mmCIF file of C-alpha atoms in Angstrom:
data_model
loop_
_atom_site.group_PDB
_atom_site.id
_atom_site.type_symbol
_atom_site.label_atom_id
_atom_site.label_comp_id
_atom_site.label_asym_id
_atom_site.label_seq_id
_atom_site.Cartn_x
_atom_site.Cartn_y
_atom_site.Cartn_z
ATOM 1 C CA MET A 693 254.691 26.744 158.956
ATOM 2 C CA PHE A 694 253.261 23.475 160.222
ATOM 3 C CA HIS A 695 254.062 22.467 163.794
ATOM 4 C CA ARG A 696 253.488 19.055 165.287
ATOM 5 C CA PRO A 697 252.147 18.718 168.825
ATOM 6 C CA ILE A 698 254.787 17.574 171.304
ATOM 7 C CA LEU A 699 252.915 14.399 172.210
ATOM 8 C CA ALA A 700 252.407 13.462 168.558
ATOM 9 C CA ALA A 701 256.082 14.114 167.874
ATOM 10 C CA ALA A 702 256.980 11.795 170.737
ATOM 11 C CA ALA A 703 254.684 9.132 169.336
ATOM 12 C CA PHE A 704 256.293 9.521 165.928
ATOM 13 C CA ALA A 705 259.732 9.119 167.467
ATOM 14 C CA ALA A 706 258.575 5.866 169.031
ATOM 15 C CA PHE A 707 257.506 4.539 165.623
ATOM 16 C CA ALA A 708 260.699 5.681 163.936
ATOM 17 C CA GLY A 709 262.790 4.004 166.585
ATOM 18 C CA ALA A 710 260.754 0.811 166.659
ATOM 19 C CA ALA A 711 262.361 -2.540 167.302
ATOM 20 C CA THR A 712 264.912 -3.596 164.755
ATOM 21 C CA ALA A 713 263.234 -6.975 164.259
ATOM 22 C CA GLN A 714 259.754 -5.589 163.669
ATOM 23 C CA THR A 715 258.931 -2.003 162.844
ATOM 24 C CA ALA A 716 255.601 -0.795 164.211
ATOM 25 C CA MET A 717 253.556 0.867 161.456
ATOM 26 C CA PRO A 718 250.054 1.731 162.681
ATOM 27 C CA PHE A 719 247.880 2.405 159.624
ATOM 28 C CA ALA A 720 245.087 5.010 159.714
ATOM 29 C CA LEU A 721 242.250 4.128 157.351
ATOM 30 C CA ASP A 722 239.897 6.656 155.818
ATOM 31 C CA TRP A 723 236.698 4.905 156.831
ATOM 32 C CA LYS A 724 235.062 2.019 158.639
ATOM 33 C CA PHE A 725 235.984 -1.631 158.329
ATOM 34 C CA GLU A 726 234.014 -2.222 155.128
ATOM 35 C CA GLY A 727 234.693 -4.171 151.927
ATOM 36 C CA PRO A 728 237.418 -1.946 150.431
ATOM 37 C CA ALA A 729 239.429 -2.248 153.663
ATOM 38 C CA ALA A 730 239.665 -6.032 153.304
ATOM 39 C CA PRO A 731 242.965 -6.111 151.328
ATOM 40 C CA TYR A 732 244.843 -4.584 154.257
ATOM 41 C CA PHE A 733 243.563 -7.252 156.630
ATOM 42 C CA VAL A 734 244.486 -9.904 154.058
ATOM 43 C CA ALA A 735 248.040 -8.541 154.175
ATOM 44 C CA ILE A 736 248.034 -9.058 157.940
ATOM 45 C CA ASP A 737 246.445 -12.512 157.890
ATOM 46 C CA LYS A 738 248.693 -13.873 155.148
ATOM 47 C CA GLY A 739 251.801 -12.549 156.862
ATOM 48 C CA TYR A 740 252.753 -10.121 154.097
ATOM 49 C CA PHE A 741 253.514 -7.339 156.582
ATOM 50 C CA ALA A 742 255.284 -9.681 158.980
ATOM 51 C CA ASP A 743 257.402 -11.084 156.146
ATOM 52 C CA VAL A 744 258.926 -7.632 155.606
ATOM 53 C CA GLY A 745 259.457 -7.024 159.310
ATOM 54 C CA LEU A 746 256.393 -4.920 160.005
ATOM 55 C CA GLU A 747 253.846 -4.956 162.793
ATOM 56 C CA VAL A 748 250.724 -3.273 161.416
ATOM 57 C CA GLU A 749 247.644 -2.334 163.386
ATOM 58 C CA ILE A 750 244.779 -0.834 161.376
ATOM 59 C CA THR A 751 242.555 1.901 162.791
ATOM 60 C CA ALA A 752 239.218 2.937 161.265
ATOM 61 C CA GLY A 753 238.696 6.529 160.123
ATOM 62 C CA GLN A 754 235.892 9.053 159.883
ATOM 63 C CA GLY A 755 236.170 10.245 156.282
ATOM 64 C CA SER A 756 238.707 10.563 153.490
ATOM 65 C CA LEU A 757 240.279 13.684 155.021
ATOM 66 C CA ASP A 758 240.630 12.075 158.451
ATOM 67 C CA ALA A 759 244.037 10.413 158.103
ATOM 68 C CA ILE A 760 245.903 13.471 156.778
ATOM 69 C CA PRO A 761 246.449 15.318 160.069
ATOM 70 C CA LYS A 762 247.026 12.007 161.859
ATOM 71 C CA VAL A 763 249.969 11.271 159.569
ATOM 72 C CA ALA A 764 251.189 14.872 159.312
ATOM 73 C CA THR A 765 251.492 15.144 163.089
ATOM 74 C CA GLY A 766 253.295 11.822 163.363
ATOM 75 C CA ALA A 767 250.477 10.213 165.339
ATOM 76 C CA PHE A 768 250.486 7.572 162.557
ATOM 77 C CA PRO A 769 253.388 6.887 160.184
ATOM 78 C CA VAL A 770 251.070 5.762 157.361
ATOM 79 C CA GLY A 771 247.478 6.345 156.369
ATOM 80 C CA PHE A 772 244.931 6.214 153.567
ATOM 81 C CA ALA A 773 243.464 9.486 152.333
ATOM 82 C CA ASP A 774 242.102 11.509 149.437
ATOM 83 C CA ILE A 775 245.058 12.993 147.553
ATOM 84 C CA ASN A 776 243.079 16.087 146.532
ATOM 85 C CA SER A 777 242.461 16.942 150.161
ATOM 86 C CA LEU A 778 246.149 16.262 150.824
ATOM 87 C CA ILE A 779 247.084 18.771 148.105
ATOM 88 C CA LYS A 780 244.995 21.475 149.785
ATOM 89 C CA PHE A 781 246.324 20.546 153.223
ATOM 90 C CA LEU A 782 249.927 20.906 152.059
ATOM 91 C CA ASP A 783 249.129 24.215 150.400
ATOM 92 C CA GLN A 784 247.707 25.488 153.673
ATOM 93 C CA ASN A 785 250.422 23.882 155.811
ATOM 94 C CA PRO A 786 253.688 24.355 153.867
ATOM 95 C CA GLY A 787 256.376 21.958 154.975
ATOM 96 C CA ALA A 788 254.037 19.528 156.737
ATOM 97 C CA PRO A 789 255.822 16.154 156.733
ATOM 98 C CA VAL A 790 253.283 14.155 154.716
ATOM 99 C CA THR A 791 253.009 12.991 151.108
ATOM 100 C CA ALA A 792 251.323 10.284 149.033
ATOM 101 C CA VAL A 793 253.428 7.291 148.012
ATOM 102 C CA MET A 794 251.016 4.824 146.380
ATOM 103 C CA MET A 795 247.863 5.554 144.397
ATOM 104 C CA VAL A 796 245.134 3.009 145.167
ATOM 105 C CA TYR A 797 241.964 4.526 143.680
ATOM 106 C CA ASP A 798 243.257 5.354 140.209
ATOM 107 C CA LYS A 799 239.697 6.275 139.300
ATOM 108 C CA PRO A 800 238.201 8.049 142.300
ATOM 109 C CA PRO A 801 234.867 6.893 143.727
ATOM 110 C CA PHE A 802 233.618 10.468 144.199
ATOM 111 C CA ALA A 803 229.978 10.399 143.222
ATOM 112 C CA VAL A 804 226.593 12.000 143.439
ATOM 113 C CA VAL A 805 224.084 9.281 144.227
ATOM 114 C CA GLY A 806 220.428 10.081 143.620
ATOM 115 C CA ARG A 807 216.971 8.608 143.246
ATOM 116 C CA LYS A 808 215.531 8.380 139.757
ATOM 117 C CA SER A 809 212.053 8.561 141.283
ATOM 118 C CA GLN A 810 213.041 11.973 142.653
ATOM 119 C CA GLY A 811 214.220 13.169 139.271
ATOM 120 C CA VAL A 812 217.980 12.762 139.606
ATOM 121 C CA GLU A 813 219.704 10.842 136.818
ATOM 122 C CA ALA A 814 222.224 13.329 135.356
ATOM 123 C CA PRO A 815 224.303 16.237 136.724
ATOM 124 C CA LYS A 816 221.896 18.960 135.514
ATOM 125 C CA ASP A 817 219.052 17.261 137.363
ATOM 126 C CA LEU A 818 220.539 18.517 140.631
ATOM 127 C CA GLU A 819 219.400 22.042 139.867
ATOM 128 C CA GLY A 820 216.199 22.784 141.746
ATOM 129 C CA ARG A 821 216.726 19.866 144.131
ATOM 130 C CA VAL A 822 218.161 19.172 147.574
ATOM 131 C CA LEU A 823 221.658 17.683 147.849
ATOM 132 C CA GLY A 824 222.730 16.122 151.148
ATOM 133 C CA ALA A 825 226.455 16.470 151.801
ATOM 134 C CA PRO A 826 228.515 15.596 154.892
ATOM 135 C CA PRO A 827 231.023 18.465 155.401
ATOM 136 C CA PRO A 828 234.045 16.097 155.904
ATOM 137 C CA ASP A 829 233.131 13.967 152.857
ATOM 138 C CA GLY A 830 235.814 13.565 150.192
ATOM 139 C CA ALA A 831 233.227 13.582 147.412
ATOM 140 C CA TRP A 832 231.702 16.809 148.692
ATOM 141 C CA ALA A 833 235.194 18.347 148.745
ATOM 142 C CA GLN A 834 235.414 17.749 144.985
ATOM 143 C CA PHE A 835 231.837 18.750 144.191
ATOM 144 C CA PRO A 836 232.774 22.354 143.193
ATOM 145 C CA ILE A 837 235.018 20.940 140.431
ATOM 146 C CA PHE A 838 232.222 18.614 139.281
ATOM 147 C CA ALA A 839 229.827 21.574 139.306
ATOM 148 C CA ALA A 840 232.221 23.726 137.291
ATOM 149 C CA GLU A 841 232.906 21.000 134.715
ATOM 150 C CA ASN A 842 229.159 20.453 134.230
ATOM 151 C CA ASP A 843 228.147 24.122 134.308
ATOM 152 C CA LEU A 844 225.833 23.669 137.283
ATOM 153 C CA ASP A 845 224.103 26.666 138.812
ATOM 154 C CA MET A 846 225.019 26.279 142.482
ATOM 155 C CA ASP A 847 222.421 28.878 143.450
ATOM 156 C CA ALA A 848 219.787 26.508 142.097
ATOM 157 C CA ILE A 849 220.948 23.606 144.280
ATOM 158 C CA THR A 850 219.939 23.474 147.940
ATOM 159 C CA VAL A 851 222.857 21.944 149.827
ATOM 160 C CA GLU A 852 221.931 20.449 153.177
ATOM 161 C CA PRO A 853 224.773 19.445 155.522
ATOM 162 C CA VAL A 854 224.135 15.906 156.769
ATOM 163 C CA GLY A 855 225.998 13.456 158.962
ATOM 164 C CA PHE A 856 227.555 10.273 157.610
ATOM 165 C CA PRO A 857 225.114 8.060 159.591
ATOM 166 C CA THR A 858 222.059 9.957 158.301
ATOM 167 C CA ARG A 859 223.151 10.522 154.678
ATOM 168 C CA GLU A 860 221.660 7.457 152.981
ATOM 169 C CA PRO A 861 218.664 7.143 155.344
ATOM 170 C CA MET A 862 217.661 10.714 154.444
ATOM 171 C CA LEU A 863 217.879 9.865 150.742
ATOM 172 C CA ALA A 864 215.972 6.626 151.288
ATOM 173 C CA GLU A 865 213.215 8.577 153.086
ATOM 174 C CA GLY A 866 213.087 11.264 150.391
ATOM 175 C CA GLU A 867 214.295 14.028 152.714
ATOM 176 C CA VAL A 868 217.007 14.852 150.156
ATOM 177 C CA ASP A 869 217.051 14.097 146.429
ATOM 178 C CA ALA A 870 220.731 13.097 146.144
ATOM 179 C CA VAL A 871 223.858 12.829 148.284
ATOM 180 C CA THR A 872 227.604 13.081 147.767
ATOM 181 C CA GLY A 873 229.641 10.045 148.710
ATOM 182 C CA PHE A 874 231.830 7.225 147.540
ATOM 183 C CA SER A 875 229.983 5.330 144.815
ATOM 184 C CA PHE A 876 230.384 1.858 146.304
ATOM 185 C CA SER A 877 229.422 2.934 149.834
ATOM 186 C CA SER A 878 226.344 5.065 149.165
ATOM 187 C CA PHE A 879 224.913 2.712 146.531
ATOM 188 C CA LEU A 880 225.057 -0.365 148.736
ATOM 189 C CA ASN A 881 223.938 1.494 151.841
ATOM 190 C CA LEU A 882 220.782 2.459 149.934
ATOM 191 C CA VAL A 883 220.270 -1.126 148.783
ATOM 192 C CA ARG A 884 220.573 -2.275 152.384
ATOM 193 C CA LEU A 885 217.906 0.272 153.343
ATOM 194 C CA GLY A 886 215.513 -1.251 150.820
ATOM 195 C CA VAL A 887 215.780 1.250 147.968
ATOM 196 C CA PRO A 888 215.262 -0.625 144.659
ATOM 197 C CA GLU A 889 218.510 -0.815 142.710
ATOM 198 C CA ASP A 890 216.845 0.370 139.518
ATOM 199 C CA ASP A 891 215.788 3.558 141.343
ATOM 200 C CA ILE A 892 219.372 4.481 142.287
ATOM 201 C CA SER A 893 221.423 6.701 139.988
ATOM 202 C CA THR A 894 225.177 6.716 140.543
ATOM 203 C CA ILE A 895 226.742 9.743 138.864
ATOM 204 C CA LEU A 896 230.491 9.092 139.016
ATOM 205 C CA MET A 897 232.341 12.401 138.873
ATOM 206 C CA ALA A 898 235.195 10.775 136.942
ATOM 207 C CA ASP A 899 232.731 10.039 134.128
ATOM 208 C CA HIS A 900 231.654 13.673 133.987
ATOM 209 C CA GLY A 901 234.802 15.678 133.372
ATOM 210 C CA VAL A 902 236.644 15.278 136.686
ATOM 211 C CA ALA A 903 240.260 14.155 136.060
ATOM 212 C CA LEU A 904 241.226 13.884 139.713
ATOM 213 C CA TYR A 905 242.877 10.931 141.370
ATOM 214 C CA GLY A 906 241.345 9.311 144.448
ATOM 215 C CA ASN A 907 242.657 7.833 147.661
ATOM 216 C CA ALA A 908 246.306 6.977 148.163
ATOM 217 C CA VAL A 909 248.589 5.588 150.827
ATOM 218 C CA ILE A 910 250.217 8.541 152.555
ATOM 219 C CA VAL A 911 253.290 8.609 154.796
ATOM 220 C CA ASN A 912 254.934 10.848 157.319
ATOM 221 C CA THR A 913 257.991 11.944 155.333
ATOM 222 C CA GLU A 914 260.231 12.053 158.415
ATOM 223 C CA PHE A 915 259.330 8.458 159.227
ATOM 224 C CA ALA A 916 259.863 7.477 155.591
ATOM 225 C CA ALA A 917 263.283 9.140 155.446
ATOM 226 C CA ALA A 918 264.363 7.251 158.567
ATOM 227 C CA ASN A 919 262.727 3.953 157.524
ATOM 228 C CA PRO A 920 262.729 3.718 153.707
ATOM 229 C CA ALA A 921 262.867 -0.083 153.651
ATOM 230 C CA ALA A 922 259.871 -0.248 155.985
ATOM 231 C CA VAL A 923 257.832 1.993 153.685
ATOM 232 C CA GLU A 924 258.841 -0.025 150.621
ATOM 233 C CA GLY A 925 257.894 -3.238 152.408
ATOM 234 C CA PHE A 926 254.591 -1.793 153.563
ATOM 235 C CA LEU A 927 253.610 -0.833 150.018
ATOM 236 C CA GLU A 928 254.640 -4.242 148.684
ATOM 237 C CA ALA A 929 252.485 -5.964 151.309
ATOM 238 C CA VAL A 930 249.539 -3.671 150.528
ATOM 239 C CA ALA A 931 249.852 -4.482 146.829
ATOM 240 C CA MET A 932 249.909 -8.212 147.576
ATOM 241 C CA GLY A 933 246.814 -7.837 149.745
ATOM 242 C CA TRP A 934 245.000 -6.050 146.924
ATOM 243 C CA LYS A 935 246.149 -8.599 144.358
ATOM 244 C CA ASP A 936 244.763 -11.433 146.503
ATOM 245 C CA ALA A 937 241.508 -9.538 147.084
ATOM 246 C CA ILE A 938 241.112 -8.976 143.350
ATOM 247 C CA ALA A 939 241.639 -12.694 142.709
ATOM 248 C CA GLU A 940 239.415 -13.924 145.558
ATOM 249 C CA PRO A 941 237.084 -11.249 146.957
ATOM 250 C CA ALA A 942 235.118 -13.730 149.075
ATOM 251 C CA ALA A 943 238.253 -14.931 150.872
ATOM 252 C CA ALA A 944 239.329 -11.340 151.469
ATOM 253 C CA ILE A 945 236.002 -10.552 153.105
ATOM 254 C CA GLU A 946 236.639 -13.340 155.624
ATOM 255 C CA SER A 947 239.583 -11.295 156.898
ATOM 256 C CA LEU A 948 237.332 -8.234 157.143
ATOM 257 C CA VAL A 949 234.502 -9.995 158.957
ATOM 258 C CA ALA A 950 237.010 -11.318 161.493
ATOM 259 C CA ARG A 951 237.496 -7.671 162.560
ATOM 260 C CA ASN A 952 233.893 -6.568 162.022
ATOM 261 C CA PRO A 953 231.628 -9.497 162.919
ATOM 262 C CA ALA A 954 228.530 -7.331 162.487
ATOM 263 C CA ALA A 955 229.297 -6.839 158.807
ATOM 264 C CA ASP A 956 227.058 -8.399 156.153
ATOM 265 C CA ALA A 957 229.620 -10.552 154.338
ATOM 266 C CA ALA A 958 227.693 -10.701 151.051
ATOM 267 C CA LEU A 959 227.115 -6.946 151.040
ATOM 268 C CA GLU A 960 230.760 -6.170 151.828
ATOM 269 C CA GLU A 961 231.987 -8.591 149.168
ATOM 270 C CA ARG A 962 229.863 -6.716 146.667
ATOM 271 C CA ARG A 963 231.181 -3.379 147.954
ATOM 272 C CA LEU A 964 234.750 -4.622 147.522
ATOM 273 C CA ALA A 965 233.969 -5.874 144.011
ATOM 274 C CA LEU A 966 232.504 -2.486 143.057
ATOM 275 C CA ALA A 967 235.641 -0.727 144.296
ATOM 276 C CA ILE A 968 237.908 -3.131 142.428
ATOM 277 C CA ASP A 969 236.025 -2.848 139.143
ATOM 278 C CA ALA A 970 235.435 0.911 139.164
ATOM 279 C CA ASN A 971 238.379 2.331 141.065
ATOM 280 C CA VAL A 972 241.368 0.004 141.370
ATOM 281 C CA VAL A 973 241.552 -2.104 138.206
ATOM 282 C CA THR A 974 241.442 0.480 135.422
ATOM 283 C CA ASP A 975 242.868 0.675 131.925
ATOM 284 C CA TYR A 976 245.796 2.625 133.379
ATOM 285 C CA THR A 977 246.634 0.187 136.183
ATOM 286 C CA ALA A 978 246.220 -2.789 133.844
ATOM 287 C CA ALA A 979 248.839 -1.275 131.545
ATOM 288 C CA ASN A 980 251.075 0.494 134.056
ATOM 289 C CA GLY A 981 250.703 -1.362 137.319
ATOM 290 C CA MET A 982 249.133 -0.269 140.583
ATOM 291 C CA GLY A 983 250.449 2.615 142.628
ATOM 292 C CA THR A 984 251.853 5.109 140.125
ATOM 293 C CA VAL A 985 250.379 8.307 138.707
ATOM 294 C CA ASP A 986 250.547 9.804 135.231
ATOM 295 C CA ALA A 987 252.330 13.179 135.249
ATOM 296 C CA ASP A 988 250.087 14.729 132.579
ATOM 297 C CA ARG A 989 246.917 13.647 134.341
ATOM 298 C CA MET A 990 248.235 14.975 137.646
ATOM 299 C CA ALA A 991 248.927 18.312 135.967
ATOM 300 C CA THR A 992 245.338 18.380 134.682
ATOM 301 C CA ALA A 993 244.060 17.484 138.141
ATOM 302 C CA LEU A 994 245.957 20.405 139.658
ATOM 303 C CA GLU A 995 244.460 22.714 137.018
ATOM 304 C CA GLN A 996 240.977 21.461 137.931
ATOM 305 C CA ILE A 997 241.571 21.969 141.633
ATOM 306 C CA ALA A 998 242.620 25.552 140.835
ATOM 307 C CA LEU A 999 239.224 26.138 139.184
ATOM 308 C CA THR A 1000 237.550 26.236 142.575
ATOM 309 C CA TYR A 1001 240.434 26.528 145.040
ATOM 310 C CA GLU A 1002 242.825 29.447 145.302
ATOM 311 C CA PHE A 1003 246.309 28.087 145.882
ATOM 312 C CA GLN A 1004 248.339 30.065 148.419
ATOM 313 C CA ASN A 1005 251.525 28.689 146.881
ATOM 314 C CA ALA A 1006 252.389 27.587 143.352
ATOM 315 C CA PRO A 1007 251.198 23.965 142.992
ATOM 316 C CA ASP A 1008 254.062 21.487 142.835
ATOM 317 C CA ALA A 1009 253.162 17.863 142.055
ATOM 318 C CA SER A 1010 256.421 16.637 143.607
ATOM 319 C CA LEU A 1011 255.185 17.775 147.017
ATOM 320 C CA TYR A 1012 252.025 15.679 146.844
ATOM 321 C CA PHE A 1013 253.220 12.352 145.440
ATOM 322 C CA THR A 1014 256.484 10.450 145.142
ATOM 323 C CA ASP A 1015 257.168 7.101 143.494
ATOM 324 C CA ALA A 1016 260.452 6.755 145.391
ATOM 325 C CA TYR A 1017 259.154 3.822 147.429
ATOM 326 C CA LEU A 1018 257.498 2.001 144.527
ATOM 327 C CA PRO A 1019 259.115 -0.522 142.189
ATOM 328 C CA GLU A 1020 259.690 0.805 138.686
ATOM 329 C CA GLY A 1021 256.437 0.415 136.774
ATOM 330 C CA GLY A 1022 254.352 -0.003 139.908
ATOM 331 C CA PHE A 1023 252.904 -3.309 141.119
ATOM 332 C CA PRO A 1024 251.540 -5.556 138.346
ATOM 333 C CA LEU A 1025 248.006 -6.749 139.047
ATOM 334 C CA ASP A 1026 248.080 -9.834 136.815
#
């Protein structure tokens, strides 16, 4: 069974018993303050969180698995994380008080990003080449499924563990032939390093047989049970922040740059636009609203995870995602 550290439990209790006027809801992001984080800062700056009685402080993360233990231990009541990694975490930690409550990346940004000049344009091109992969990377975590769906010979691929800061520089210098990463991040990081755009190949796993979902808002279930209105309000504010960012990406980036003055505003606006177009606004979310998941697709995703991961317990979709805090039909994006 999963046990929370005493200090984390005490911190959780402080959040759960926050002031009646304003509930403190620290939010653990998956990554740095880059373009796709802008909608959450928009929700702060436009008062969407405050309007529903919430005081939200956003903390950067170190990868799409990073927020899961933070939320499970109660160190943070809410976070942003890869749902596939959450599924494995809950399988390995039965009863951990964490679940996903709002799907954000309906089409996940998991990708293999390569250099055409180094012979990488399609999945099979990885055979006989060097793939750089950061061990905590969400895209690397899904690579075995991508490999299975595309019949890749893993013995023919040299996988080199790399750090997040060195991933794209190593590809730019030709030290590796491709890397795993989020499509919008790795692509633009390479552009910033001077790699010609027409030399970059972005192989989106979702376009090559991978039916998985991507990153979602996750909550500590004990906090949510004690503060359901706060969770509902948080998700509503997040949706409003995303809706504004979709309508006016440039304005959203102003909120981001206010927290990360070193950011290249034009680059981050483009990164946000890539995330919106490829991951957030999809045929499904256009028809069904933002935040929900399709039960049949989730079942397929669980089957795909089982191709390369041995479940210790029978998979149960209800443990990994709930729409209890969403409005019926999700949040319309139009």
